[in-house]
Amino acid sequence: MRHRQLGSSDLQVSEISLGSWLTYSGGVEADATAACTRAAFDAGITFFDTANVYGRGAAEEAWGRILADYRREDYVLATKVYFPMSRTDRGLSPAQIHKQIDASLRRLATDHVDLYQCHRFDAETPIEDTMEALAEVVRAGKARFLGISEWTPDQIRAGLAACPDDVTIVSSQPQYSMLWRAPEAEVFPTTAEHGISNIVWSPMAEGVLTGKYKPGEPVPVDSRAASDEMNGFIRQKLTDRTLEAVQRLVPIAEGAGLSMAEMALAWVLRRPELASAIVGASRPEQVHANAAAAGIELTADTLTAIDEALGDVPVTGQQLGPGASAAITHR
């Protein structure tokens, strides 16, 4: 497993990281969650990403129990804040930030997270209030560094300008894959300009890029798409046009001696703006298969073949991520 520097922080994160968005928030059983986490350590994965809203705290609680078996200094732990935890608890106001970090730390059974991320931009709260409250979290030792997710370039610049002198934003977490290339337009150039690393989510398009979903065929019964708990986002990707394009990638991966998953992960990791690609897994063997992508470099011919196979199917140009807005509020 290779590691990369996370922005201007002193953190080294594994190129492949384990996420808990759908799987460990209730999509799989506790035993599977523990087995996948152990498999991650075995495979050299040391970066774990979660959020308070995943299962309304369930994912954090699961890792709080499991990670207690490991030395705290042996892994990098990230969580997020923004989405509703109740009818009244949501957003990035100072009161919410302080309340939610304390609740996350209790569930995670730790005294600090390495990376505390704004899950989205809160246009209802002045950005100055948000960044000052996050700085207080860092000064209190509850988080070591700050990150963001699905902020627009203008929001990133506003957040940086509002940071007190002793803190800054070190990471950005956008969606990025062969099928969703929107960050290339403006987000990657903006983060590169300011020394911010990207930690990308859904690099395999929720499993679509593994090729297991075939056009005109029912989804596999043991897949994410067949699960009512986990198929909310993937359904929009399961069009015949998209699935036919993905099937055209199969011979390219075979010709390169790679699995589809390895090729998809190597494709996103080719970008120097990335520090890590977050993967989900419901079985230990998936963790090891994904971890094998670290260090793979695709040839120019393979990259060209991928673009030709996908044609105009991928989403390009600056796009708002799910649940994001472009608005900014100042004091």
PDB file of N, CA and C in Angstrom, residues 199-273:
ATOM      1  N   ILE A 199      -9.769  13.737  -1.528  1.00  0.00           N
ATOM      2  CA  ILE A 199     -10.102  12.374  -1.117  1.00  0.00           C
ATOM      3  C   ILE A 199     -11.413  12.072  -1.835  1.00  0.00           C
ATOM      4  N   VAL A 200     -11.401  11.228  -2.833  1.00  0.00           N
ATOM      5  CA  VAL A 200     -12.588  11.111  -3.675  1.00  0.00           C
ATOM      6  C   VAL A 200     -13.497   9.971  -3.219  1.00  0.00           C
ATOM      7  N   TRP A 201     -14.796  10.227  -3.345  1.00  0.00           N
ATOM      8  CA  TRP A 201     -15.762   9.192  -2.990  1.00  0.00           C
ATOM      9  C   TRP A 201     -16.416   8.640  -4.262  1.00  0.00           C
ATOM     10  N   SER A 202     -16.915   7.427  -4.161  1.00  0.00           N
ATOM     11  CA  SER A 202     -17.537   6.691  -5.266  1.00  0.00           C
ATOM     12  C   SER A 202     -16.627   6.565  -6.484  1.00  0.00           C
ATOM     13  N   PRO A 203     -15.353   6.185  -6.303  1.00  0.00           N
ATOM     14  CA  PRO A 203     -14.445   6.049  -7.446  1.00  0.00           C
ATOM     15  C   PRO A 203     -14.820   4.910  -8.387  1.00  0.00           C
ATOM     16  N   MET A 204     -15.642   3.980  -7.911  1.00  0.00           N
ATOM     17  CA  MET A 204     -16.116   2.895  -8.782  1.00  0.00           C
ATOM     18  C   MET A 204     -17.592   3.054  -9.112  1.00  0.00           C
ATOM     19  N   ALA A 205     -18.097   4.294  -8.918  1.00  0.00           N
ATOM     20  CA  ALA A 205     -19.492   4.593  -9.234  1.00  0.00           C
ATOM     21  C   ALA A 205     -20.429   3.602  -8.551  1.00  0.00           C
ATOM     22  N   GLU A 206     -20.166   3.408  -7.264  1.00  0.00           N
ATOM     23  CA  GLU A 206     -20.967   2.491  -6.431  1.00  0.00           C
ATOM     24  C   GLU A 206     -20.993   1.068  -6.967  1.00  0.00           C
ATOM     25  N   GLY A 207     -19.918   0.666  -7.589  1.00  0.00           N
ATOM     26  CA  GLY A 207     -19.813  -0.704  -8.084  1.00  0.00           C
ATOM     27  C   GLY A 207     -20.166  -0.867  -9.541  1.00  0.00           C
ATOM     28  N   VAL A 208     -20.721   0.187 -10.168  1.00  0.00           N
ATOM     29  CA  VAL A 208     -21.086   0.083 -11.581  1.00  0.00           C
ATOM     30  C   VAL A 208     -19.855  -0.200 -12.433  1.00  0.00           C
ATOM     31  N   LEU A 209     -18.715   0.405 -12.068  1.00  0.00           N
ATOM     32  CA  LEU A 209     -17.501   0.242 -12.864  1.00  0.00           C
ATOM     33  C   LEU A 209     -16.808  -1.107 -12.660  1.00  0.00           C
ATOM     34  N   THR A 210     -17.357  -1.956 -11.798  1.00  0.00           N
ATOM     35  CA  THR A 210     -16.830  -3.324 -11.720  1.00  0.00           C
ATOM     36  C   THR A 210     -17.335  -4.177 -12.872  1.00  0.00           C
ATOM     37  N   GLY A 211     -18.388  -3.702 -13.547  1.00  0.00           N
ATOM     38  CA  GLY A 211     -18.945  -4.438 -14.666  1.00  0.00           C
ATOM     39  C   GLY A 211     -19.946  -5.504 -14.288  1.00  0.00           C
ATOM     40  N   LYS A 212     -20.294  -5.580 -12.997  1.00  0.00           N
ATOM     41  CA  LYS A 212     -21.199  -6.659 -12.580  1.00  0.00           C
ATOM     42  C   LYS A 212     -22.651  -6.400 -12.937  1.00  0.00           C
ATOM     43  N   TYR A 213     -22.967  -5.153 -13.276  1.00  0.00           N
ATOM     44  CA  TYR A 213     -24.332  -4.827 -13.694  1.00  0.00           C
ATOM     45  C   TYR A 213     -24.388  -4.841 -15.212  1.00  0.00           C
ATOM     46  N   LYS A 214     -25.223  -5.703 -15.773  1.00  0.00           N
ATOM     47  CA  LYS A 214     -25.277  -5.895 -17.220  1.00  0.00           C
ATOM     48  C   LYS A 214     -26.539  -5.250 -17.807  1.00  0.00           C
ATOM     49  N   PRO A 215     -26.409  -4.612 -18.964  1.00  0.00           N
ATOM     50  CA  PRO A 215     -27.591  -4.002 -19.583  1.00  0.00           C
ATOM     51  C   PRO A 215     -28.646  -5.051 -19.921  1.00  0.00           C
ATOM     52  N   GLY A 216     -29.876  -4.747 -19.579  1.00  0.00           N
ATOM     53  CA  GLY A 216     -30.982  -5.646 -19.901  1.00  0.00           C
ATOM     54  C   GLY A 216     -31.125  -6.831 -18.981  1.00  0.00           C
ATOM     55  N   GLU A 217     -30.290  -6.909 -17.938  1.00  0.00           N
ATOM     56  CA  GLU A 217     -30.361  -8.034 -17.005  1.00  0.00           C
ATOM     57  C   GLU A 217     -30.738  -7.539 -15.609  1.00  0.00           C
ATOM     58  N   PRO A 218     -31.398  -8.399 -14.806  1.00  0.00           N
ATOM     59  CA  PRO A 218     -31.698  -8.019 -13.421  1.00  0.00           C
ATOM     60  C   PRO A 218     -30.396  -7.812 -12.641  1.00  0.00           C
ATOM     61  N   VAL A 219     -30.443  -6.939 -11.641  1.00  0.00           N
ATOM     62  CA  VAL A 219     -29.236  -6.720 -10.829  1.00  0.00           C
ATOM     63  C   VAL A 219     -28.980  -7.959  -9.978  1.00  0.00           C
ATOM     64  N   PRO A 220     -27.731  -8.270  -9.683  1.00  0.00           N
ATOM     65  CA  PRO A 220     -27.423  -9.426  -8.829  1.00  0.00           C
ATOM     66  C   PRO A 220     -28.113  -9.278  -7.469  1.00  0.00           C
ATOM     67  N   VAL A 221     -28.645 -10.370  -6.957  1.00  0.00           N
ATOM     68  CA  VAL A 221     -29.435 -10.314  -5.726  1.00  0.00           C
ATOM     69  C   VAL A 221     -28.593  -9.932  -4.514  1.00  0.00           C
ATOM     70  N   ASP A 222     -27.277 -10.163  -4.582  1.00  0.00           N
ATOM     71  CA  ASP A 222     -26.427  -9.843  -3.445  1.00  0.00           C
ATOM     72  C   ASP A 222     -25.697  -8.512  -3.624  1.00  0.00           C
ATOM     73  N   SER A 223     -26.160  -7.680  -4.548  1.00  0.00           N
ATOM     74  CA  SER A 223     -25.477  -6.428  -4.855  1.00  0.00           C
ATOM     75  C   SER A 223     -26.105  -5.255  -4.117  1.00  0.00           C
ATOM     76  N   ARG A 224     -25.383  -4.144  -4.116  1.00  0.00           N
ATOM     77  CA  ARG A 224     -25.885  -2.904  -3.516  1.00  0.00           C
ATOM     78  C   ARG A 224     -27.184  -2.462  -4.188  1.00  0.00           C
ATOM     79  N   ALA A 225     -27.261  -2.628  -5.501  1.00  0.00           N
ATOM     80  CA  ALA A 225     -28.436  -2.170  -6.238  1.00  0.00           C
ATOM     81  C   ALA A 225     -29.696  -2.929  -5.848  1.00  0.00           C
ATOM     82  N   ALA A 226     -29.540  -4.145  -5.321  1.00  0.00           N
ATOM     83  CA  ALA A 226     -30.697  -4.945  -4.917  1.00  0.00           C
ATOM     84  C   ALA A 226     -31.121  -4.671  -3.490  1.00  0.00           C
ATOM     85  N   SER A 227     -30.372  -3.840  -2.782  1.00  0.00           N
ATOM     86  CA  SER A 227     -30.654  -3.564  -1.376  1.00  0.00           C
ATOM     87  C   SER A 227     -31.425  -2.261  -1.224  1.00  0.00           C
ATOM     88  N   ASP A 228     -32.594  -2.320  -0.602  1.00  0.00           N
ATOM     89  CA  ASP A 228     -33.376  -1.108  -0.380  1.00  0.00           C
ATOM     90  C   ASP A 228     -32.637  -0.120   0.514  1.00  0.00           C
ATOM     91  N   GLU A 229     -31.744  -0.617   1.376  1.00  0.00           N
ATOM     92  CA  GLU A 229     -30.997   0.267   2.271  1.00  0.00           C
ATOM     93  C   GLU A 229     -29.862   0.992   1.557  1.00  0.00           C
ATOM     94  N   MET A 230     -29.412   0.478   0.409  1.00  0.00           N
ATOM     95  CA  MET A 230     -28.196   1.014  -0.205  1.00  0.00           C
ATOM     96  C   MET A 230     -28.330   1.444  -1.654  1.00  0.00           C
ATOM     97  N   ASN A 231     -29.516   1.362  -2.258  1.00  0.00           N
ATOM     98  CA  ASN A 231     -29.598   1.610  -3.697  1.00  0.00           C
ATOM     99  C   ASN A 231     -30.167   2.969  -4.069  1.00  0.00           C
ATOM    100  N   GLY A 232     -30.232   3.878  -3.108  1.00  0.00           N
ATOM    101  CA  GLY A 232     -30.837   5.180  -3.382  1.00  0.00           C
ATOM    102  C   GLY A 232     -30.131   5.977  -4.466  1.00  0.00           C
ATOM    103  N   PHE A 233     -28.804   5.917  -4.518  1.00  0.00           N
ATOM    104  CA  PHE A 233     -28.043   6.706  -5.490  1.00  0.00           C
ATOM    105  C   PHE A 233     -27.697   5.914  -6.751  1.00  0.00           C
ATOM    106  N   ILE A 234     -27.507   4.616  -6.615  1.00  0.00           N
ATOM    107  CA  ILE A 234     -26.995   3.843  -7.737  1.00  0.00           C
ATOM    108  C   ILE A 234     -28.016   3.666  -8.856  1.00  0.00           C
ATOM    109  N   ARG A 235     -29.300   3.748  -8.527  1.00  0.00           N
ATOM    110  CA  ARG A 235     -30.324   3.461  -9.529  1.00  0.00           C
ATOM    111  C   ARG A 235     -30.215   4.362 -10.755  1.00  0.00           C
ATOM    112  N   GLN A 236     -29.833   5.631 -10.539  1.00  0.00           N
ATOM    113  CA  GLN A 236     -29.746   6.554 -11.671  1.00  0.00           C
ATOM    114  C   GLN A 236     -28.579   6.235 -12.609  1.00  0.00           C
ATOM    115  N   LYS A 237     -27.657   5.401 -12.146  1.00  0.00           N
ATOM    116  CA  LYS A 237     -26.527   5.010 -12.990  1.00  0.00           C
ATOM    117  C   LYS A 237     -26.812   3.749 -13.797  1.00  0.00           C
ATOM    118  N   LEU A 238     -27.908   3.077 -13.507  1.00  0.00           N
ATOM    119  CA  LEU A 238     -28.159   1.765 -14.118  1.00  0.00           C
ATOM    120  C   LEU A 238     -28.975   1.870 -15.397  1.00  0.00           C
ATOM    121  N   THR A 239     -28.612   2.810 -16.268  1.00  0.00           N
ATOM    122  CA  THR A 239     -29.254   2.916 -17.571  1.00  0.00           C
ATOM    123  C   THR A 239     -28.520   2.026 -18.568  1.00  0.00           C
ATOM    124  N   ASP A 240     -29.233   1.568 -19.578  1.00  0.00           N
ATOM    125  CA  ASP A 240     -28.589   0.717 -20.574  1.00  0.00           C
ATOM    126  C   ASP A 240     -27.427   1.441 -21.241  1.00  0.00           C
ATOM    127  N   ARG A 241     -27.577   2.739 -21.479  1.00  0.00           N
ATOM    128  CA  ARG A 241     -26.512   3.503 -22.138  1.00  0.00           C
ATOM    129  C   ARG A 241     -25.229   3.482 -21.306  1.00  0.00           C
ATOM    130  N   THR A 242     -25.366   3.687 -20.022  1.00  0.00           N
ATOM    131  CA  THR A 242     -24.192   3.673 -19.145  1.00  0.00           C
ATOM    132  C   THR A 242     -23.624   2.266 -19.021  1.00  0.00           C
ATOM    133  N   LEU A 243     -24.492   1.284 -18.804  1.00  0.00           N
ATOM    134  CA  LEU A 243     -24.017  -0.083 -18.618  1.00  0.00           C
ATOM    135  C   LEU A 243     -23.381  -0.649 -19.877  1.00  0.00           C
ATOM    136  N   GLU A 244     -23.887  -0.265 -21.042  1.00  0.00           N
ATOM    137  CA  GLU A 244     -23.267  -0.714 -22.288  1.00  0.00           C
ATOM    138  C   GLU A 244     -21.864  -0.116 -22.430  1.00  0.00           C
ATOM    139  N   ALA A 245     -21.725   1.154 -22.046  1.00  0.00           N
ATOM    140  CA  ALA A 245     -20.408   1.791 -22.107  1.00  0.00           C
ATOM    141  C   ALA A 245     -19.432   1.111 -21.157  1.00  0.00           C
ATOM    142  N   VAL A 246     -19.901   0.766 -19.959  1.00  0.00           N
ATOM    143  CA  VAL A 246     -19.033   0.096 -18.989  1.00  0.00           C
ATOM    144  C   VAL A 246     -18.605  -1.276 -19.506  1.00  0.00           C
ATOM    145  N   GLN A 247     -19.497  -1.982 -20.183  1.00  0.00           N
ATOM    146  CA  GLN A 247     -19.121  -3.289 -20.724  1.00  0.00           C
ATOM    147  C   GLN A 247     -18.025  -3.171 -21.783  1.00  0.00           C
ATOM    148  N   ARG A 248     -17.945  -2.018 -22.442  1.00  0.00           N
ATOM    149  CA  ARG A 248     -16.878  -1.816 -23.425  1.00  0.00           C
ATOM    150  C   ARG A 248     -15.509  -1.667 -22.749  1.00  0.00           C
ATOM    151  N   LEU A 249     -15.515  -1.447 -21.433  1.00  0.00           N
ATOM    152  CA  LEU A 249     -14.263  -1.354 -20.686  1.00  0.00           C
ATOM    153  C   LEU A 249     -13.679  -2.725 -20.349  1.00  0.00           C
ATOM    154  N   VAL A 250     -14.515  -3.752 -20.370  1.00  0.00           N
ATOM    155  CA  VAL A 250     -14.073  -5.081 -19.924  1.00  0.00           C
ATOM    156  C   VAL A 250     -12.857  -5.577 -20.706  1.00  0.00           C
ATOM    157  N   PRO A 251     -12.887  -5.566 -22.049  1.00  0.00           N
ATOM    158  CA  PRO A 251     -11.698  -6.048 -22.764  1.00  0.00           C
ATOM    159  C   PRO A 251     -10.470  -5.164 -22.559  1.00  0.00           C
ATOM    160  N   ILE A 252     -10.680  -3.895 -22.242  1.00  0.00           N
ATOM    161  CA  ILE A 252      -9.541  -3.007 -21.983  1.00  0.00           C
ATOM    162  C   ILE A 252      -8.847  -3.433 -20.690  1.00  0.00           C
ATOM    163  N   ALA A 253      -9.638  -3.691 -19.647  1.00  0.00           N
ATOM    164  CA  ALA A 253      -9.059  -4.159 -18.383  1.00  0.00           C
ATOM    165  C   ALA A 253      -8.359  -5.493 -18.581  1.00  0.00           C
ATOM    166  N   GLU A 254      -9.000  -6.393 -19.310  1.00  0.00           N
ATOM    167  CA  GLU A 254      -8.389  -7.703 -19.548  1.00  0.00           C
ATOM    168  C   GLU A 254      -7.069  -7.558 -20.292  1.00  0.00           C
ATOM    169  N   GLY A 255      -7.036  -6.671 -21.276  1.00  0.00           N
ATOM    170  CA  GLY A 255      -5.820  -6.470 -22.039  1.00  0.00           C
ATOM    171  C   GLY A 255      -4.693  -5.886 -21.211  1.00  0.00           C
ATOM    172  N   ALA A 256      -5.071  -5.127 -20.162  1.00  0.00           N
ATOM    173  CA  ALA A 256      -4.070  -4.538 -19.273  1.00  0.00           C
ATOM    174  C   ALA A 256      -3.705  -5.472 -18.123  1.00  0.00           C
ATOM    175  N   GLY A 257      -4.348  -6.632 -18.072  1.00  0.00           N
ATOM    176  CA  GLY A 257      -4.075  -7.583 -16.991  1.00  0.00           C
ATOM    177  C   GLY A 257      -4.625  -7.137 -15.652  1.00  0.00           C
ATOM    178  N   LEU A 258      -5.727  -6.378 -15.683  1.00  0.00           N
ATOM    179  CA  LEU A 258      -6.310  -5.821 -14.465  1.00  0.00           C
ATOM    180  C   LEU A 258      -7.757  -6.245 -14.311  1.00  0.00           C
ATOM    181  N   SER A 259      -8.217  -6.246 -13.069  1.00  0.00           N
ATOM    182  CA  SER A 259      -9.646  -6.376 -12.838  1.00  0.00           C
ATOM    183  C   SER A 259     -10.290  -5.027 -13.159  1.00  0.00           C
ATOM    184  N   MET A 260     -11.594  -5.018 -13.325  1.00  0.00           N
ATOM    185  CA  MET A 260     -12.300  -3.760 -13.579  1.00  0.00           C
ATOM    186  C   MET A 260     -12.145  -2.807 -12.389  1.00  0.00           C
ATOM    187  N   ALA A 261     -12.189  -3.358 -11.190  1.00  0.00           N
ATOM    188  CA  ALA A 261     -12.047  -2.515 -10.003  1.00  0.00           C
ATOM    189  C   ALA A 261     -10.655  -1.891  -9.943  1.00  0.00           C
ATOM    190  N   GLU A 262      -9.638  -2.685 -10.224  1.00  0.00           N
ATOM    191  CA  GLU A 262      -8.270  -2.153 -10.225  1.00  0.00           C
ATOM    192  C   GLU A 262      -8.119  -1.040 -11.239  1.00  0.00           C
ATOM    193  N   MET A 263      -8.684  -1.233 -12.412  1.00  0.00           N
ATOM    194  CA  MET A 263      -8.551  -0.214 -13.449  1.00  0.00           C
ATOM    195  C   MET A 263      -9.285   1.067 -13.061  1.00  0.00           C
ATOM    196  N   ALA A 264     -10.473   0.919 -12.479  1.00  0.00           N
ATOM    197  CA  ALA A 264     -11.242   2.102 -12.074  1.00  0.00           C
ATOM    198  C   ALA A 264     -10.517   2.895 -10.993  1.00  0.00           C
ATOM    199  N   LEU A 265      -9.939   2.201 -10.031  1.00  0.00           N
ATOM    200  CA  LEU A 265      -9.234   2.881  -8.942  1.00  0.00           C
ATOM    201  C   LEU A 265      -7.913   3.473  -9.425  1.00  0.00           C
ATOM    202  N   ALA A 266      -7.197   2.741 -10.264  1.00  0.00           N
ATOM    203  CA  ALA A 266      -5.951   3.274 -10.814  1.00  0.00           C
ATOM    204  C   ALA A 266      -6.230   4.506 -11.664  1.00  0.00           C
ATOM    205  N   TRP A 267      -7.380   4.530 -12.324  1.00  0.00           N
ATOM    206  CA  TRP A 267      -7.739   5.677 -13.172  1.00  0.00           C
ATOM    207  C   TRP A 267      -7.889   6.943 -12.331  1.00  0.00           C
ATOM    208  N   VAL A 268      -8.566   6.869 -11.182  1.00  0.00           N
ATOM    209  CA  VAL A 268      -8.704   8.079 -10.370  1.00  0.00           C
ATOM    210  C   VAL A 268      -7.380   8.439  -9.694  1.00  0.00           C
ATOM    211  N   LEU A 269      -6.620   7.441  -9.283  1.00  0.00           N
ATOM    212  CA  LEU A 269      -5.365   7.700  -8.579  1.00  0.00           C
ATOM    213  C   LEU A 269      -4.263   8.221  -9.499  1.00  0.00           C
ATOM    214  N   ARG A 270      -4.520   8.237 -10.794  1.00  0.00           N
ATOM    215  CA  ARG A 270      -3.526   8.791 -11.723  1.00  0.00           C
ATOM    216  C   ARG A 270      -3.385  10.296 -11.525  1.00  0.00           C
ATOM    217  N   ARG A 271      -4.391  10.924 -10.899  1.00  0.00           N
ATOM    218  CA  ARG A 271      -4.380  12.369 -10.727  1.00  0.00           C
ATOM    219  C   ARG A 271      -3.517  12.761  -9.534  1.00  0.00           C
ATOM    220  N   PRO A 272      -2.560  13.662  -9.706  1.00  0.00           N
ATOM    221  CA  PRO A 272      -1.714  14.085  -8.578  1.00  0.00           C
ATOM    222  C   PRO A 272      -2.476  14.892  -7.536  1.00  0.00           C
ATOM    223  N   GLU A 273      -3.667  15.384  -7.907  1.00  0.00           N
ATOM    224  CA  GLU A 273      -4.463  16.149  -6.944  1.00  0.00           C
ATOM    225  C   GLU A 273      -5.082  15.268  -5.864  1.00  0.00           C
TER     226      GLU A 273
END
